[in-house]
Amino acid sequence: MLSAARRARLVRWAREVDGFVIEDDYDAEFRYDHHPVAVMQGMDPSRVFLLGSVSKTLSPALGLGWLVAPVAMTPVLRAANLVAAAPPVLDQLALATFIDRGWYDAHLRAARRRFRSRRDLLVRTLGAQVPEGRVAGTAAGLHILLHLPDGTDTRGAVQAAAAAGLRLADLDDYRAHRSAQPALVLGYGNISDTEIPPAVALLREVLRSPTSSPPTRAGQLSHDDR
């Protein structure tokens, strides 16, 4: 996330070069420890495109999202997107009603409470069972990072965990180059609270013996946070 000063510089740059900024308001709905950060689009609606969707808050199956574009660019966007398939009208109307009647806000408040509680449970359980790991990225979203001691074979751990039914992701899969700092991506958006303790226990076993035979299946910590 960019600091306020860097956000201001970016908007100023767009004005100076007669350019545009495309802003993906990622994880804006699920911020737990601080108030959501205001979008850059509000700083200069004529220079910033704002993207968003309900893939995390409702379901990716809906295929509903939005683009808040500078008014001057609206005709260009419409002309360039004549053959694009639009989401079903009934789905769009249902979402509009959901928002207009305040149900979407109520849903988000309940979801934030639920996911914040689940995040706290996951962090506590990792602290107790995987003390060698350092947790990061807890302020927002539906996944966290677990940084591990140097030399940890994260790719081997992911493979061993998968063989046991525990889905993890190696942070190197999201990097342009492999890093000397090993870390795992742990998702908690698609797991129940009761599954977290056995899943973390399985993760602990995998990390302590990643090349041994996989332990008994015990839940999953998927990085699929939908």
C-alpha positions as a printed NumPy array, in Angstrom:
array([[  0.   ,   0.   ,   0.   ],
       [  1.37 ,   3.392,  -0.974],
       [  1.894,   6.055,   1.67 ],
       [ -0.154,   9.25 ,   1.477],
       [  2.877,  11.145,   0.146],
       [  3.557,   8.598,  -2.614],
       [ -0.107,   8.528,  -3.586],
       [ -0.072,  12.315,  -3.939],
       [  3.11 ,  12.128,  -6.056],
       [  1.556,   9.508,  -8.308],
       [ -1.519,  11.629,  -8.949],
       [  0.681,  14.662,  -9.55 ],
       [  2.746,  12.678, -12.044],
       [ -0.416,  11.69 , -13.952],
       [ -1.342,  15.357, -14.287],
       [  2.146,  16.366, -15.4  ],
       [  2.429,  13.745, -18.151],
       [ -1.259,  13.874, -19.145],
       [ -1.569,  10.244, -18.112],
       [ -3.857,   8.041, -16.055],
       [ -3.612,   5.79 , -13.009],
       [ -5.456,   2.463, -12.809],
       [ -6.283,   1.748,  -9.164],
       [ -7.311,  -1.715,  -7.977],
       [ -8.861,  -1.21 ,  -4.544],
       [ -7.604,  -4.615,  -3.43 ],
       [ -8.678,  -5.855,   0.031],
       [-10.416,  -2.541,   0.735],
       [-13.428,  -4.309,   2.243],
       [-11.383,  -6.43 ,   4.639],
       [ -9.183,  -4.155,   6.724],
       [ -9.234,  -5.156,  10.357],
       [ -6.97 ,  -2.963,  12.47 ],
       [ -7.372,   0.425,  10.788],
       [-10.   ,   2.33 ,   8.873],
       [ -9.981,   1.752,   5.107],
       [ -7.599,   3.988,   3.185],
       [ -9.317,   6.539,   0.941],
       [ -8.986,   5.731,  -2.743],
       [ -6.805,   7.8  ,  -5.054],
       [ -9.751,   8.159,  -7.401],
       [-11.202,  10.666,  -4.946],
       [ -8.032,  12.749,  -5.195],
       [ -8.475,  13.301,  -8.937],
       [-11.456,  11.618, -10.647],
       [-10.248,  12.954, -13.995],
       [ -6.965,  11.018, -13.809],
       [ -7.7  ,   7.794, -11.893],
       [ -9.609,   4.691, -12.98 ],
       [-10.942,   2.689, -10.009],
       [-11.515,  -1.063, -10.334],
       [-13.468,  -3.264,  -7.934],
       [-15.519,  -6.452,  -7.736],
       [-17.604,  -8.616,  -5.401],
       [-15.467, -11.73 ,  -5.971],
       [-14.264, -11.784,  -2.346],
       [-17.185, -10.16 ,  -0.583],
       [-19.929, -12.242,  -2.235],
       [-18.732, -14.804,  -4.785],
       [-16.431, -14.951,  -7.826],
       [-19.156, -16.969,  -9.548],
       [-21.244, -13.8  ,  -9.925],
       [-18.695, -12.176, -12.233],
       [-19.758,  -8.698, -11.095],
       [-17.374,  -5.777, -10.876],
       [-17.09 ,  -2.127, -11.735],
       [-14.868,   0.48 , -13.293],
       [-15.177,   4.09 , -12.149],
       [-13.644,   5.966, -15.049],
       [-12.918,   9.622, -15.78 ],
       [-15.97 ,  11.13 , -17.462],
       [-13.944,  12.145, -20.511],
       [-12.911,   8.532, -21.101],
       [-16.381,   6.967, -20.893],
       [-17.165,   7.202, -24.645],
       [-13.789,   5.673, -25.504],
       [-14.334,   2.769, -23.12 ],
       [-17.785,   2.058, -24.464],
       [-16.587,   2.158, -28.051],
       [-13.707,  -0.207, -27.266],
       [-15.9  ,  -2.761, -25.466],
       [-18.83 ,  -3.277, -27.859],
       [-18.676,  -7.077, -27.942],
       [-17.864,  -7.78 , -24.312],
       [-20.359, -10.078, -22.583],
       [-22.115,  -8.249, -19.751],
       [-23.12 , -10.014, -16.51 ],
       [-26.769, -11.132, -16.352],
       [-29.134,  -8.212, -15.83 ],
       [-30.928,  -9.96 , -12.963],
       [-27.634, -10.368, -11.096],
       [-26.86 ,  -6.683, -11.599],
       [-30.321,  -5.635, -10.375],
       [-30.056,  -7.938,  -7.369],
       [-26.699,  -6.423,  -6.41 ],
       [-28.072,  -2.893,  -6.852],
       [-30.981,  -3.72 ,  -4.528],
       [-28.603,  -5.364,  -2.062],
       [-26.57 ,  -2.147,  -1.951],
       [-29.485,   0.32 ,  -1.979],
       [-31.23 ,  -1.31 ,   0.977],
       [-28.097,  -1.4  ,   3.117],
       [-27.824,  -5.174,   3.111],
       [-24.404,  -5.15 ,   1.454],
       [-22.965,  -2.9  ,   4.185],
       [-24.462,  -5.138,   6.87 ],
       [-23.   ,  -8.191,   5.138],
       [-19.545,  -6.578,   5.005],
       [-19.626,  -5.649,   8.699],
       [-20.524,  -9.217,   9.667],
       [-17.902, -10.662,   7.308],
       [-15.191,  -8.386,   8.722],
       [-15.99 ,  -9.527,  12.266],
       [-15.953, -13.169,  11.216],
       [-12.702, -12.986,   9.266],
       [-10.957, -10.853,  11.906],
       [-11.81 , -13.463,  14.544],
       [-10.589, -16.252,  12.251],
       [ -7.378, -14.371,  11.496],
       [ -6.727, -13.916,  15.22 ],
       [ -7.281, -17.624,  15.824],
       [ -4.878, -18.555,  13.029],
       [ -2.185, -16.16 ,  14.284],
       [ -2.503, -17.433,  17.868],
       [ -2.362, -21.055,  16.764],
       [  0.682, -20.467,  14.592],
       [  2.422, -18.686,  17.464],
       [  1.855, -21.678,  19.717],
       [  2.615, -24.468,  17.251],
       [  5.065, -22.913,  14.77 ],
       [  7.046, -20.496,  16.965],
       [  9.954, -20.431,  14.519],
       [  7.72 , -18.69 ,  11.993],
       [  7.108, -14.933,  11.746],
       [  3.636, -13.852,  10.722],
       [  3.145, -10.792,   8.49 ],
       [  0.464,  -9.259,   6.323],
       [ -2.286,  -9.516,   8.915],
       [ -3.808,  -6.043,   8.561],
       [ -6.073,  -6.796,   5.617],
       [ -7.276,  -9.425,   3.205],
       [ -7.971, -13.124,   3.607],
       [ -4.442, -14.511,   3.783],
       [ -1.272, -14.023,   5.802],
       [  2.422, -14.658,   5.229],
       [  4.425, -17.059,   7.36 ],
       [  8.14 , -16.216,   7.118],
       [ 10.34 , -19.183,   7.978],
       [ 14.004, -19.626,   8.99 ],
       [ 16.624, -19.396,   6.26 ],
       [ 17.165, -22.673,   4.491],
       [ 13.593, -23.907,   4.869],
       [ 12.542, -25.886,   1.809],
       [  9.207, -24.167,   1.247],
       [  8.633, -25.822,  -2.129],
       [  9.165, -29.236,  -0.578],
       [  6.881, -28.286,   2.296],
       [  4.124, -27.239,  -0.122],
       [  4.409, -30.542,  -1.981],
       [  4.407, -32.62 ,   1.196],
       [  1.458, -30.678,   2.549],
       [ -0.475, -31.178,  -0.7  ],
       [  0.09 , -34.926,  -0.45 ],
       [ -1.531, -34.772,   2.985],
       [ -4.485, -32.706,   1.806],
       [ -3.217, -29.358,   3.093],
       [ -3.091, -26.659,   0.416],
       [ -0.41 , -24.009,   0.83 ],
       [  1.43 , -21.644,  -1.494],
       [  5.113, -20.777,  -1.701],
       [  5.569, -16.998,  -1.666],
       [  8.219, -17.429,  -4.374],
       [  5.398, -18.336,  -6.764],
       [  4.338, -14.669,  -6.569],
       [  7.836, -13.22 ,  -6.945],
       [  9.734, -12.388, -10.112],
       [ 12.843, -13.987,  -8.588],
       [ 13.302, -16.521,  -5.838],
       [ 14.207, -14.973,  -2.505],
       [ 16.574, -16.07 ,   0.234],
       [ 13.778, -15.379,   2.726],
       [ 11.416, -18.377,   2.576],
       [  7.754, -17.807,   3.306],
       [  4.396, -19.476,   2.856],
       [  1.055, -17.924,   1.932],
       [ -1.745, -19.139,   4.189],
       [ -5.345, -18.368,   3.287],
       [ -8.179, -18.367,   5.801],
       [-11.113, -17.258,   3.686],
       [-12.147, -20.797,   2.748],
       [-11.647, -22.702,   6.002],
       [-13.793, -23.019,   9.128],
       [-12.615, -22.009,  12.587],
       [-12.711, -25.61 ,  13.768],
       [-10.387, -26.698,  10.944],
       [ -7.619, -24.25 ,  11.835],
       [ -6.009, -26.053,  14.835],
       [ -5.661, -29.442,  13.077],
       [ -4.511, -27.742,   9.872],
       [ -1.781, -25.839,  11.721],
       [ -0.776, -29.023,  13.543],
       [ -0.366, -30.708,  10.161],
       [  1.641, -27.739,   8.898],
       [  3.944, -28.06 ,  11.902],
       [  4.57 , -31.723,  11.129],
       [  5.255, -30.95 ,   7.478],
       [  7.741, -28.208,   8.345],
       [  9.605, -30.444,  10.757],
       [  9.872, -33.343,   8.329],
       [  9.035, -32.083,   4.829],
       [ 10.696, -35.035,   3.106],
       [  9.094, -37.734,   5.238],
       [  5.894, -39.59 ,   4.455],
       [  2.901, -37.252,   4.616],
       [  1.03 , -37.245,   7.927],
       [ -2.669, -37.902,   8.322],
       [ -5.028, -35.519,   6.532],
       [ -6.201, -32.707,   8.844],
       [ -7.904, -29.836,   7.049],
       [ -6.464, -27.2  ,   4.782],
       [ -5.07 , -23.69 ,   4.808],
       [ -5.76 , -22.749,   1.236],
       [ -4.321, -19.656,  -0.385],
       [ -7.541, -19.492,  -2.428],
       [ -9.161, -16.668,  -0.472],
       [-12.331, -16.376,  -2.445]])
